[in-house]
Amino acid sequence: MNYETFRQAFDGRIIIPTNDIIKRFPEFDTHRLTEWQSKGYLQKVINRFYAWNNKTLDEYQLAFIANRIYSPSYISLKSALRWYNFIPEGVFQQFSVTTRKTKDFETSIGDFRYKNVDTKLFFGYYPMKPERGGFLIAEPEKALLDSFYLYPNIKDELDLDGLRLNYDEINSLCSIEKLKAYTEAFNNQRVSHLTKILIKELQA
């Protein structure tokens, strides 16, 4: 197969899994991928996943890639908190929650970080479907609780203040009833304590 045939087949893709290449072209020689990397056409993201070398990726597309290269997963933690404008600082990595083992990927297109949770806590996310690729992201309430649960250094009111949370945005997007219900599912004393502090701030 020549490169032009490959390009026409996958030109609209944000990320190109080798499994999809083999499905489309069963006789494909994967050594061509190495050749096309050396020519600057493609870049390897992680094993079995490639991206175009000449296309700039926006935050939507990077979130889509985060979902694809380590699945099942959904965008959460600092990435989701920034997405909802709950924290002031920029986030230049993709943070996700997964039922697979905790894993970090430092790649040519960005850093992708995944935190493990038990399957019983893999809930509270929904599909975000922008024009340039859809992805799964935590609901606002779940993004907060995932952060409480998976960042054990957040223990008390002082630590919560350190996050510089935007309580106006949280109030506008979060349901207190959902916060309470989701907190029960975590069945974690520290998460419950932090949620009570959060709700008190929201109701002040």
mmCIF file with all atom_site columns, C-alpha atoms in Angstrom:
data_model
loop_
_atom_site.group_PDB
_atom_site.id
_atom_site.type_symbol
_atom_site.label_atom_id
_atom_site.label_alt_id
_atom_site.label_comp_id
_atom_site.label_asym_id
_atom_site.label_entity_id
_atom_site.label_seq_id
_atom_site.pdbx_PDB_ins_code
_atom_site.Cartn_x
_atom_site.Cartn_y
_atom_site.Cartn_z
_atom_site.occupancy
_atom_site.B_iso_or_equiv
_atom_site.pdbx_formal_charge
_atom_site.auth_seq_id
_atom_site.auth_comp_id
_atom_site.auth_asym_id
_atom_site.auth_atom_id
_atom_site.pdbx_PDB_model_num
ATOM 1   C CA . MET A 1 1   ? 0.000   0.000  0.000  1.00 0.00 ? 1   MET A CA 1
ATOM 2   C CA . ASN A 1 2   ? 1.241   3.503  -0.749 1.00 0.00 ? 2   ASN A CA 1
ATOM 3   C CA . TYR A 1 3   ? 0.931   6.429  1.619  1.00 0.00 ? 3   TYR A CA 1
ATOM 4   C CA . GLU A 1 4   ? -1.676  8.268  -0.439 1.00 0.00 ? 4   GLU A CA 1
ATOM 5   C CA . THR A 1 5   ? -4.098  5.337  -0.185 1.00 0.00 ? 5   THR A CA 1
ATOM 6   C CA . PHE A 1 6   ? -3.537  5.230  3.573  1.00 0.00 ? 6   PHE A CA 1
ATOM 7   C CA . ARG A 1 7   ? -3.998  8.981  3.917  1.00 0.00 ? 7   ARG A CA 1
ATOM 8   C CA . GLN A 1 8   ? -7.270  8.977  2.031  1.00 0.00 ? 8   GLN A CA 1
ATOM 9   C CA . ALA A 1 9   ? -8.580  6.103  4.160  1.00 0.00 ? 9   ALA A CA 1
ATOM 10  C CA . PHE A 1 10  ? -7.780  7.697  7.541  1.00 0.00 ? 10  PHE A CA 1
ATOM 11  C CA . ASP A 1 11  ? -7.531  11.411 6.827  1.00 0.00 ? 11  ASP A CA 1
ATOM 12  C CA . GLY A 1 12  ? -10.517 12.294 9.043  1.00 0.00 ? 12  GLY A CA 1
ATOM 13  C CA . ARG A 1 13  ? -9.227  10.377 12.066 1.00 0.00 ? 13  ARG A CA 1
ATOM 14  C CA . ILE A 1 14  ? -7.926  12.108 15.175 1.00 0.00 ? 14  ILE A CA 1
ATOM 15  C CA . ILE A 1 15  ? -6.169  8.944  16.350 1.00 0.00 ? 15  ILE A CA 1
ATOM 16  C CA . ILE A 1 16  ? -5.395  5.876  14.240 1.00 0.00 ? 16  ILE A CA 1
ATOM 17  C CA . PRO A 1 17  ? -5.319  2.487  16.021 1.00 0.00 ? 17  PRO A CA 1
ATOM 18  C CA . THR A 1 18  ? -3.377  -0.239 14.238 1.00 0.00 ? 18  THR A CA 1
ATOM 19  C CA . ASN A 1 19  ? -6.368  -2.551 14.785 1.00 0.00 ? 19  ASN A CA 1
ATOM 20  C CA . ASP A 1 20  ? -8.460  -0.264 12.587 1.00 0.00 ? 20  ASP A CA 1
ATOM 21  C CA . ILE A 1 21  ? -5.765  -0.260 9.911  1.00 0.00 ? 21  ILE A CA 1
ATOM 22  C CA . ILE A 1 22  ? -5.667  -4.069 9.839  1.00 0.00 ? 22  ILE A CA 1
ATOM 23  C CA . LYS A 1 23  ? -9.464  -4.270 9.695  1.00 0.00 ? 23  LYS A CA 1
ATOM 24  C CA . ARG A 1 24  ? -9.499  -1.939 6.695  1.00 0.00 ? 24  ARG A CA 1
ATOM 25  C CA . PHE A 1 25  ? -6.444  -3.438 5.010  1.00 0.00 ? 25  PHE A CA 1
ATOM 26  C CA . PRO A 1 26  ? -5.872  -7.034 6.234  1.00 0.00 ? 26  PRO A CA 1
ATOM 27  C CA . GLU A 1 27  ? -2.621  -7.402 4.271  1.00 0.00 ? 27  GLU A CA 1
ATOM 28  C CA . PHE A 1 28  ? -1.136  -4.175 5.612  1.00 0.00 ? 28  PHE A CA 1
ATOM 29  C CA . ASP A 1 29  ? 2.579   -4.320 6.488  1.00 0.00 ? 29  ASP A CA 1
ATOM 30  C CA . THR A 1 30  ? 2.966   -2.473 9.807  1.00 0.00 ? 30  THR A CA 1
ATOM 31  C CA . HIS A 1 31  ? 6.600   -1.699 8.936  1.00 0.00 ? 31  HIS A CA 1
ATOM 32  C CA . ARG A 1 32  ? 5.174   1.016  6.691  1.00 0.00 ? 32  ARG A CA 1
ATOM 33  C CA . LEU A 1 33  ? 4.168   2.915  9.836  1.00 0.00 ? 33  LEU A CA 1
ATOM 34  C CA . THR A 1 34  ? 7.808   3.148  10.892 1.00 0.00 ? 34  THR A CA 1
ATOM 35  C CA . GLU A 1 35  ? 8.738   4.302  7.407  1.00 0.00 ? 35  GLU A CA 1
ATOM 36  C CA . TRP A 1 36  ? 6.032   6.988  7.404  1.00 0.00 ? 36  TRP A CA 1
ATOM 37  C CA . GLN A 1 37  ? 7.146   8.168  10.841 1.00 0.00 ? 37  GLN A CA 1
ATOM 38  C CA . SER A 1 38  ? 10.685  8.655  9.555  1.00 0.00 ? 38  SER A CA 1
ATOM 39  C CA . LYS A 1 39  ? 9.297   10.705 6.665  1.00 0.00 ? 39  LYS A CA 1
ATOM 40  C CA . GLY A 1 40  ? 7.348   12.902 9.077  1.00 0.00 ? 40  GLY A CA 1
ATOM 41  C CA . TYR A 1 41  ? 3.877   11.824 7.976  1.00 0.00 ? 41  TYR A CA 1
ATOM 42  C CA . LEU A 1 42  ? 2.853   10.152 11.237 1.00 0.00 ? 42  LEU A CA 1
ATOM 43  C CA . GLN A 1 43  ? 3.808   10.180 14.901 1.00 0.00 ? 43  GLN A CA 1
ATOM 44  C CA . LYS A 1 44  ? 3.503   7.295  17.322 1.00 0.00 ? 44  LYS A CA 1
ATOM 45  C CA . VAL A 1 45  ? 1.440   8.183  20.384 1.00 0.00 ? 45  VAL A CA 1
ATOM 46  C CA . ILE A 1 46  ? 1.744   4.898  22.292 1.00 0.00 ? 46  ILE A CA 1
ATOM 47  C CA . ASN A 1 47  ? 1.967   1.301  21.105 1.00 0.00 ? 47  ASN A CA 1
ATOM 48  C CA . ARG A 1 48  ? -0.752  0.583  18.545 1.00 0.00 ? 48  ARG A CA 1
ATOM 49  C CA . PHE A 1 49  ? -1.886  4.218  18.230 1.00 0.00 ? 49  PHE A CA 1
ATOM 50  C CA . TYR A 1 50  ? -0.726  6.824  15.721 1.00 0.00 ? 50  TYR A CA 1
ATOM 51  C CA . ALA A 1 51  ? -1.583  10.430 14.922 1.00 0.00 ? 51  ALA A CA 1
ATOM 52  C CA . TRP A 1 52  ? -0.924  12.719 11.984 1.00 0.00 ? 52  TRP A CA 1
ATOM 53  C CA . ASN A 1 53  ? 2.280   14.701 12.288 1.00 0.00 ? 53  ASN A CA 1
ATOM 54  C CA . ASN A 1 54  ? 1.056   17.894 10.686 1.00 0.00 ? 54  ASN A CA 1
ATOM 55  C CA . LYS A 1 55  ? -2.215  18.518 12.533 1.00 0.00 ? 55  LYS A CA 1
ATOM 56  C CA . THR A 1 56  ? -2.587  20.689 15.627 1.00 0.00 ? 56  THR A CA 1
ATOM 57  C CA . LEU A 1 57  ? -4.779  19.059 18.280 1.00 0.00 ? 57  LEU A CA 1
ATOM 58  C CA . ASP A 1 58  ? -7.159  21.098 20.420 1.00 0.00 ? 58  ASP A CA 1
ATOM 59  C CA . GLU A 1 59  ? -8.454  20.241 23.909 1.00 0.00 ? 59  GLU A CA 1
ATOM 60  C CA . TYR A 1 60  ? -11.475 18.411 22.521 1.00 0.00 ? 60  TYR A CA 1
ATOM 61  C CA . GLN A 1 61  ? -9.346  16.160 20.366 1.00 0.00 ? 61  GLN A CA 1
ATOM 62  C CA . LEU A 1 62  ? -6.841  15.477 23.139 1.00 0.00 ? 62  LEU A CA 1
ATOM 63  C CA . ALA A 1 63  ? -9.701  14.449 25.437 1.00 0.00 ? 63  ALA A CA 1
ATOM 64  C CA . PHE A 1 64  ? -10.993 12.146 22.703 1.00 0.00 ? 64  PHE A CA 1
ATOM 65  C CA . ILE A 1 65  ? -7.535  10.594 22.393 1.00 0.00 ? 65  ILE A CA 1
ATOM 66  C CA . ALA A 1 66  ? -7.332  10.157 26.170 1.00 0.00 ? 66  ALA A CA 1
ATOM 67  C CA . ASN A 1 67  ? -10.511 8.074  26.036 1.00 0.00 ? 67  ASN A CA 1
ATOM 68  C CA . ARG A 1 68  ? -9.271  5.954  23.161 1.00 0.00 ? 68  ARG A CA 1
ATOM 69  C CA . ILE A 1 69  ? -5.700  5.045  24.080 1.00 0.00 ? 69  ILE A CA 1
ATOM 70  C CA . TYR A 1 70  ? -6.577  3.686  27.532 1.00 0.00 ? 70  TYR A CA 1
ATOM 71  C CA . SER A 1 71  ? -10.118 2.400  27.745 1.00 0.00 ? 71  SER A CA 1
ATOM 72  C CA . PRO A 1 72  ? -12.439 2.321  29.624 1.00 0.00 ? 72  PRO A CA 1
ATOM 73  C CA . SER A 1 73  ? -11.781 5.784  30.941 1.00 0.00 ? 73  SER A CA 1
ATOM 74  C CA . TYR A 1 74  ? -13.368 9.195  31.241 1.00 0.00 ? 74  TYR A CA 1
ATOM 75  C CA . ILE A 1 75  ? -11.945 12.699 31.681 1.00 0.00 ? 75  ILE A CA 1
ATOM 76  C CA . SER A 1 76  ? -12.014 13.797 35.326 1.00 0.00 ? 76  SER A CA 1
ATOM 77  C CA . LEU A 1 77  ? -9.901  15.236 38.158 1.00 0.00 ? 77  LEU A CA 1
ATOM 78  C CA . LYS A 1 78  ? -7.957  18.417 37.306 1.00 0.00 ? 78  LYS A CA 1
ATOM 79  C CA . SER A 1 79  ? -8.912  18.267 33.622 1.00 0.00 ? 79  SER A CA 1
ATOM 80  C CA . ALA A 1 80  ? -12.638 18.183 34.344 1.00 0.00 ? 80  ALA A CA 1
ATOM 81  C CA . LEU A 1 81  ? -12.355 20.745 37.145 1.00 0.00 ? 81  LEU A CA 1
ATOM 82  C CA . ARG A 1 82  ? -10.709 23.125 34.682 1.00 0.00 ? 82  ARG A CA 1
ATOM 83  C CA . TRP A 1 83  ? -13.228 22.250 31.974 1.00 0.00 ? 83  TRP A CA 1
ATOM 84  C CA . TYR A 1 84  ? -16.052 23.405 34.268 1.00 0.00 ? 84  TYR A CA 1
ATOM 85  C CA . ASN A 1 85  ? -14.050 26.453 35.394 1.00 0.00 ? 85  ASN A CA 1
ATOM 86  C CA . PHE A 1 86  ? -14.008 25.161 38.971 1.00 0.00 ? 86  PHE A CA 1
ATOM 87  C CA . ILE A 1 87  ? -10.277 25.893 39.364 1.00 0.00 ? 87  ILE A CA 1
ATOM 88  C CA . PRO A 1 88  ? -8.381  28.927 38.054 1.00 0.00 ? 88  PRO A CA 1
ATOM 89  C CA . GLU A 1 89  ? -5.143  27.445 36.764 1.00 0.00 ? 89  GLU A CA 1
ATOM 90  C CA . GLY A 1 90  ? -4.555  25.975 33.332 1.00 0.00 ? 90  GLY A CA 1
ATOM 91  C CA . VAL A 1 91  ? -4.171  22.200 33.048 1.00 0.00 ? 91  VAL A CA 1
ATOM 92  C CA . PHE A 1 92  ? -1.779  20.994 30.376 1.00 0.00 ? 92  PHE A CA 1
ATOM 93  C CA . GLN A 1 93  ? -2.206  17.260 30.892 1.00 0.00 ? 93  GLN A CA 1
ATOM 94  C CA . GLN A 1 94  ? -5.186  15.000 30.350 1.00 0.00 ? 94  GLN A CA 1
ATOM 95  C CA . PHE A 1 95  ? -6.345  13.497 33.650 1.00 0.00 ? 95  PHE A CA 1
ATOM 96  C CA . SER A 1 96  ? -8.717  10.532 33.519 1.00 0.00 ? 96  SER A CA 1
ATOM 97  C CA . VAL A 1 97  ? -10.314 7.879  35.717 1.00 0.00 ? 97  VAL A CA 1
ATOM 98  C CA . THR A 1 98  ? -10.190 4.223  34.684 1.00 0.00 ? 98  THR A CA 1
ATOM 99  C CA . THR A 1 99  ? -10.973 0.759  35.997 1.00 0.00 ? 99  THR A CA 1
ATOM 100 C CA . ARG A 1 100 ? -7.592  -0.383 34.675 1.00 0.00 ? 100 ARG A CA 1
ATOM 101 C CA . LYS A 1 101 ? -4.374  0.082  36.602 1.00 0.00 ? 101 LYS A CA 1
ATOM 102 C CA . THR A 1 102 ? -3.029  3.571  37.260 1.00 0.00 ? 102 THR A CA 1
ATOM 103 C CA . LYS A 1 103 ? -0.906  4.610  34.291 1.00 0.00 ? 103 LYS A CA 1
ATOM 104 C CA . ASP A 1 104 ? 0.919   7.649  32.890 1.00 0.00 ? 104 ASP A CA 1
ATOM 105 C CA . PHE A 1 105 ? 1.818   8.180  29.235 1.00 0.00 ? 105 PHE A CA 1
ATOM 106 C CA . GLU A 1 106 ? 4.228   10.932 28.208 1.00 0.00 ? 106 GLU A CA 1
ATOM 107 C CA . THR A 1 107 ? 3.793   11.184 24.467 1.00 0.00 ? 107 THR A CA 1
ATOM 108 C CA . SER A 1 108 ? 4.737   13.350 21.519 1.00 0.00 ? 108 SER A CA 1
ATOM 109 C CA . ILE A 1 109 ? 1.304   15.003 21.580 1.00 0.00 ? 109 ILE A CA 1
ATOM 110 C CA . GLY A 1 110 ? 0.913   15.461 25.341 1.00 0.00 ? 110 GLY A CA 1
ATOM 111 C CA . ASP A 1 111 ? 0.833   13.759 28.716 1.00 0.00 ? 111 ASP A CA 1
ATOM 112 C CA . PHE A 1 112 ? -2.031  11.456 29.658 1.00 0.00 ? 112 PHE A CA 1
ATOM 113 C CA . ARG A 1 113 ? -2.556  10.401 33.282 1.00 0.00 ? 113 ARG A CA 1
ATOM 114 C CA . TYR A 1 114 ? -4.994  7.771  34.495 1.00 0.00 ? 114 TYR A CA 1
ATOM 115 C CA . LYS A 1 115 ? -6.071  6.991  38.066 1.00 0.00 ? 115 LYS A CA 1
ATOM 116 C CA . ASN A 1 116 ? -7.636  3.666  38.973 1.00 0.00 ? 116 ASN A CA 1
ATOM 117 C CA . VAL A 1 117 ? -10.984 3.290  40.730 1.00 0.00 ? 117 VAL A CA 1
ATOM 118 C CA . ASP A 1 118 ? -13.003 0.213  41.586 1.00 0.00 ? 118 ASP A CA 1
ATOM 119 C CA . THR A 1 119 ? -15.698 -0.666 39.063 1.00 0.00 ? 119 THR A CA 1
ATOM 120 C CA . LYS A 1 120 ? -18.398 0.368  41.570 1.00 0.00 ? 120 LYS A CA 1
ATOM 121 C CA . LEU A 1 121 ? -17.083 3.947  41.374 1.00 0.00 ? 121 LEU A CA 1
ATOM 122 C CA . PHE A 1 122 ? -16.893 4.037  37.590 1.00 0.00 ? 122 PHE A CA 1
ATOM 123 C CA . PHE A 1 123 ? -20.046 6.087  37.097 1.00 0.00 ? 123 PHE A CA 1
ATOM 124 C CA . GLY A 1 124 ? -21.164 9.690  36.887 1.00 0.00 ? 124 GLY A CA 1
ATOM 125 C CA . TYR A 1 125 ? -19.870 10.549 33.420 1.00 0.00 ? 125 TYR A CA 1
ATOM 126 C CA . TYR A 1 126 ? -21.527 11.439 30.133 1.00 0.00 ? 126 TYR A CA 1
ATOM 127 C CA . PRO A 1 127 ? -20.621 11.823 26.450 1.00 0.00 ? 127 PRO A CA 1
ATOM 128 C CA . MET A 1 128 ? -19.498 15.263 25.364 1.00 0.00 ? 128 MET A CA 1
ATOM 129 C CA . LYS A 1 129 ? -19.973 15.502 21.596 1.00 0.00 ? 129 LYS A CA 1
ATOM 130 C CA . PRO A 1 130 ? -18.337 18.535 20.040 1.00 0.00 ? 130 PRO A CA 1
ATOM 131 C CA . GLU A 1 131 ? -17.979 18.697 16.288 1.00 0.00 ? 131 GLU A CA 1
ATOM 132 C CA . ARG A 1 132 ? -14.398 17.430 16.329 1.00 0.00 ? 132 ARG A CA 1
ATOM 133 C CA . GLY A 1 133 ? -14.698 14.174 18.212 1.00 0.00 ? 133 GLY A CA 1
ATOM 134 C CA . GLY A 1 134 ? -16.749 13.082 21.206 1.00 0.00 ? 134 GLY A CA 1
ATOM 135 C CA . PHE A 1 135 ? -15.411 11.958 24.556 1.00 0.00 ? 135 PHE A CA 1
ATOM 136 C CA . LEU A 1 136 ? -16.571 10.878 27.995 1.00 0.00 ? 136 LEU A CA 1
ATOM 137 C CA . ILE A 1 137 ? -16.225 13.362 30.852 1.00 0.00 ? 137 ILE A CA 1
ATOM 138 C CA . ALA A 1 138 ? -17.183 13.282 34.523 1.00 0.00 ? 138 ALA A CA 1
ATOM 139 C CA . GLU A 1 139 ? -20.305 15.111 35.582 1.00 0.00 ? 139 GLU A CA 1
ATOM 140 C CA . PRO A 1 140 ? -19.428 18.247 37.584 1.00 0.00 ? 140 PRO A CA 1
ATOM 141 C CA . GLU A 1 141 ? -20.307 16.579 40.882 1.00 0.00 ? 141 GLU A CA 1
ATOM 142 C CA . LYS A 1 142 ? -18.322 13.444 40.073 1.00 0.00 ? 142 LYS A CA 1
ATOM 143 C CA . ALA A 1 143 ? -15.257 15.437 39.009 1.00 0.00 ? 143 ALA A CA 1
ATOM 144 C CA . LEU A 1 144 ? -15.163 17.024 42.462 1.00 0.00 ? 144 LEU A CA 1
ATOM 145 C CA . LEU A 1 145 ? -15.684 13.748 44.315 1.00 0.00 ? 145 LEU A CA 1
ATOM 146 C CA . ASP A 1 146 ? -13.161 11.873 42.154 1.00 0.00 ? 146 ASP A CA 1
ATOM 147 C CA . SER A 1 147 ? -10.660 14.570 43.107 1.00 0.00 ? 147 SER A CA 1
ATOM 148 C CA . PHE A 1 148 ? -11.450 14.270 46.820 1.00 0.00 ? 148 PHE A CA 1
ATOM 149 C CA . TYR A 1 149 ? -11.106 10.498 46.625 1.00 0.00 ? 149 TYR A CA 1
ATOM 150 C CA . LEU A 1 150 ? -8.027  10.178 44.418 1.00 0.00 ? 150 LEU A CA 1
ATOM 151 C CA . TYR A 1 151 ? -5.973  13.030 45.863 1.00 0.00 ? 151 TYR A CA 1
ATOM 152 C CA . PRO A 1 152 ? -5.430  11.833 49.454 1.00 0.00 ? 152 PRO A CA 1
ATOM 153 C CA . ASN A 1 153 ? -3.502  15.006 50.320 1.00 0.00 ? 153 ASN A CA 1
ATOM 154 C CA . ILE A 1 154 ? -6.863  16.850 50.334 1.00 0.00 ? 154 ILE A CA 1
ATOM 155 C CA . LYS A 1 155 ? -7.983  16.224 53.899 1.00 0.00 ? 155 LYS A CA 1
ATOM 156 C CA . ASP A 1 156 ? -9.600  19.277 55.452 1.00 0.00 ? 156 ASP A CA 1
ATOM 157 C CA . GLU A 1 157 ? -10.926 22.791 54.993 1.00 0.00 ? 157 GLU A CA 1
ATOM 158 C CA . LEU A 1 158 ? -7.444  24.265 54.627 1.00 0.00 ? 158 LEU A CA 1
ATOM 159 C CA . ASP A 1 159 ? -6.618  21.839 51.806 1.00 0.00 ? 159 ASP A CA 1
ATOM 160 C CA . LEU A 1 160 ? -9.927  22.621 50.140 1.00 0.00 ? 160 LEU A CA 1
ATOM 161 C CA . ASP A 1 161 ? -9.128  26.334 50.322 1.00 0.00 ? 161 ASP A CA 1
ATOM 162 C CA . GLY A 1 162 ? -5.841  25.533 48.615 1.00 0.00 ? 162 GLY A CA 1
ATOM 163 C CA . LEU A 1 163 ? -7.730  24.357 45.533 1.00 0.00 ? 163 LEU A CA 1
ATOM 164 C CA . ARG A 1 164 ? -9.119  27.892 45.093 1.00 0.00 ? 164 ARG A CA 1
ATOM 165 C CA . LEU A 1 165 ? -12.451 26.480 44.016 1.00 0.00 ? 165 LEU A CA 1
ATOM 166 C CA . ASN A 1 166 ? -14.863 28.745 42.152 1.00 0.00 ? 166 ASN A CA 1
ATOM 167 C CA . TYR A 1 167 ? -17.926 28.267 44.342 1.00 0.00 ? 167 TYR A CA 1
ATOM 168 C CA . ASP A 1 168 ? -20.133 30.408 42.100 1.00 0.00 ? 168 ASP A CA 1
ATOM 169 C CA . GLU A 1 169 ? -19.477 28.091 39.151 1.00 0.00 ? 169 GLU A CA 1
ATOM 170 C CA . ILE A 1 170 ? -19.928 25.013 41.334 1.00 0.00 ? 170 ILE A CA 1
ATOM 171 C CA . ASN A 1 171 ? -23.251 26.351 42.596 1.00 0.00 ? 171 ASN A CA 1
ATOM 172 C CA . SER A 1 172 ? -24.438 26.986 39.056 1.00 0.00 ? 172 SER A CA 1
ATOM 173 C CA . LEU A 1 173 ? -23.506 23.531 37.732 1.00 0.00 ? 173 LEU A CA 1
ATOM 174 C CA . CYS A 1 174 ? -23.794 21.134 40.675 1.00 0.00 ? 174 CYS A CA 1
ATOM 175 C CA . SER A 1 175 ? -26.752 19.570 42.428 1.00 0.00 ? 175 SER A CA 1
ATOM 176 C CA . ILE A 1 176 ? -26.322 19.307 46.177 1.00 0.00 ? 176 ILE A CA 1
ATOM 177 C CA . GLU A 1 177 ? -28.606 16.283 46.189 1.00 0.00 ? 177 GLU A CA 1
ATOM 178 C CA . LYS A 1 178 ? -26.431 14.579 43.592 1.00 0.00 ? 178 LYS A CA 1
ATOM 179 C CA . LEU A 1 179 ? -23.300 15.452 45.566 1.00 0.00 ? 179 LEU A CA 1
ATOM 180 C CA . LYS A 1 180 ? -24.814 13.769 48.615 1.00 0.00 ? 180 LYS A CA 1
ATOM 181 C CA . ALA A 1 181 ? -25.978 10.703 46.679 1.00 0.00 ? 181 ALA A CA 1
ATOM 182 C CA . TYR A 1 182 ? -22.661 10.221 44.920 1.00 0.00 ? 182 TYR A CA 1
ATOM 183 C CA . THR A 1 183 ? -20.777 10.696 48.198 1.00 0.00 ? 183 THR A CA 1
ATOM 184 C CA . GLU A 1 184 ? -22.684 7.782  49.710 1.00 0.00 ? 184 GLU A CA 1
ATOM 185 C CA . ALA A 1 185 ? -21.502 5.549  46.882 1.00 0.00 ? 185 ALA A CA 1
ATOM 186 C CA . PHE A 1 186 ? -17.865 6.306  47.759 1.00 0.00 ? 186 PHE A CA 1
ATOM 187 C CA . ASN A 1 187 ? -18.416 5.162  51.345 1.00 0.00 ? 187 ASN A CA 1
ATOM 188 C CA . ASN A 1 188 ? -15.242 6.996  52.360 1.00 0.00 ? 188 ASN A CA 1
ATOM 189 C CA . GLN A 1 189 ? -14.943 9.038  55.544 1.00 0.00 ? 189 GLN A CA 1
ATOM 190 C CA . ARG A 1 190 ? -12.541 11.606 54.090 1.00 0.00 ? 190 ARG A CA 1
ATOM 191 C CA . VAL A 1 191 ? -14.701 12.150 50.996 1.00 0.00 ? 191 VAL A CA 1
ATOM 192 C CA . SER A 1 192 ? -17.790 12.545 53.194 1.00 0.00 ? 192 SER A CA 1
ATOM 193 C CA . HIS A 1 193 ? -16.004 15.084 55.375 1.00 0.00 ? 193 HIS A CA 1
ATOM 194 C CA . LEU A 1 194 ? -14.830 17.136 52.396 1.00 0.00 ? 194 LEU A CA 1
ATOM 195 C CA . THR A 1 195 ? -18.271 17.027 50.784 1.00 0.00 ? 195 THR A CA 1
ATOM 196 C CA . LYS A 1 196 ? -19.849 18.402 53.964 1.00 0.00 ? 196 LYS A CA 1
ATOM 197 C CA . ILE A 1 197 ? -17.355 21.275 53.949 1.00 0.00 ? 197 ILE A CA 1
ATOM 198 C CA . LEU A 1 198 ? -18.072 21.912 50.259 1.00 0.00 ? 198 LEU A CA 1
ATOM 199 C CA . ILE A 1 199 ? -21.842 21.907 50.720 1.00 0.00 ? 199 ILE A CA 1
ATOM 200 C CA . LYS A 1 200 ? -21.534 24.278 53.675 1.00 0.00 ? 200 LYS A CA 1
ATOM 201 C CA . GLU A 1 201 ? -19.618 26.685 51.451 1.00 0.00 ? 201 GLU A CA 1
ATOM 202 C CA . LEU A 1 202 ? -22.204 26.374 48.686 1.00 0.00 ? 202 LEU A CA 1
ATOM 203 C CA . GLN A 1 203 ? -25.051 27.116 51.069 1.00 0.00 ? 203 GLN A CA 1
ATOM 204 C CA . ALA A 1 204 ? -23.300 30.026 52.794 1.00 0.00 ? 204 ALA A CA 1
#
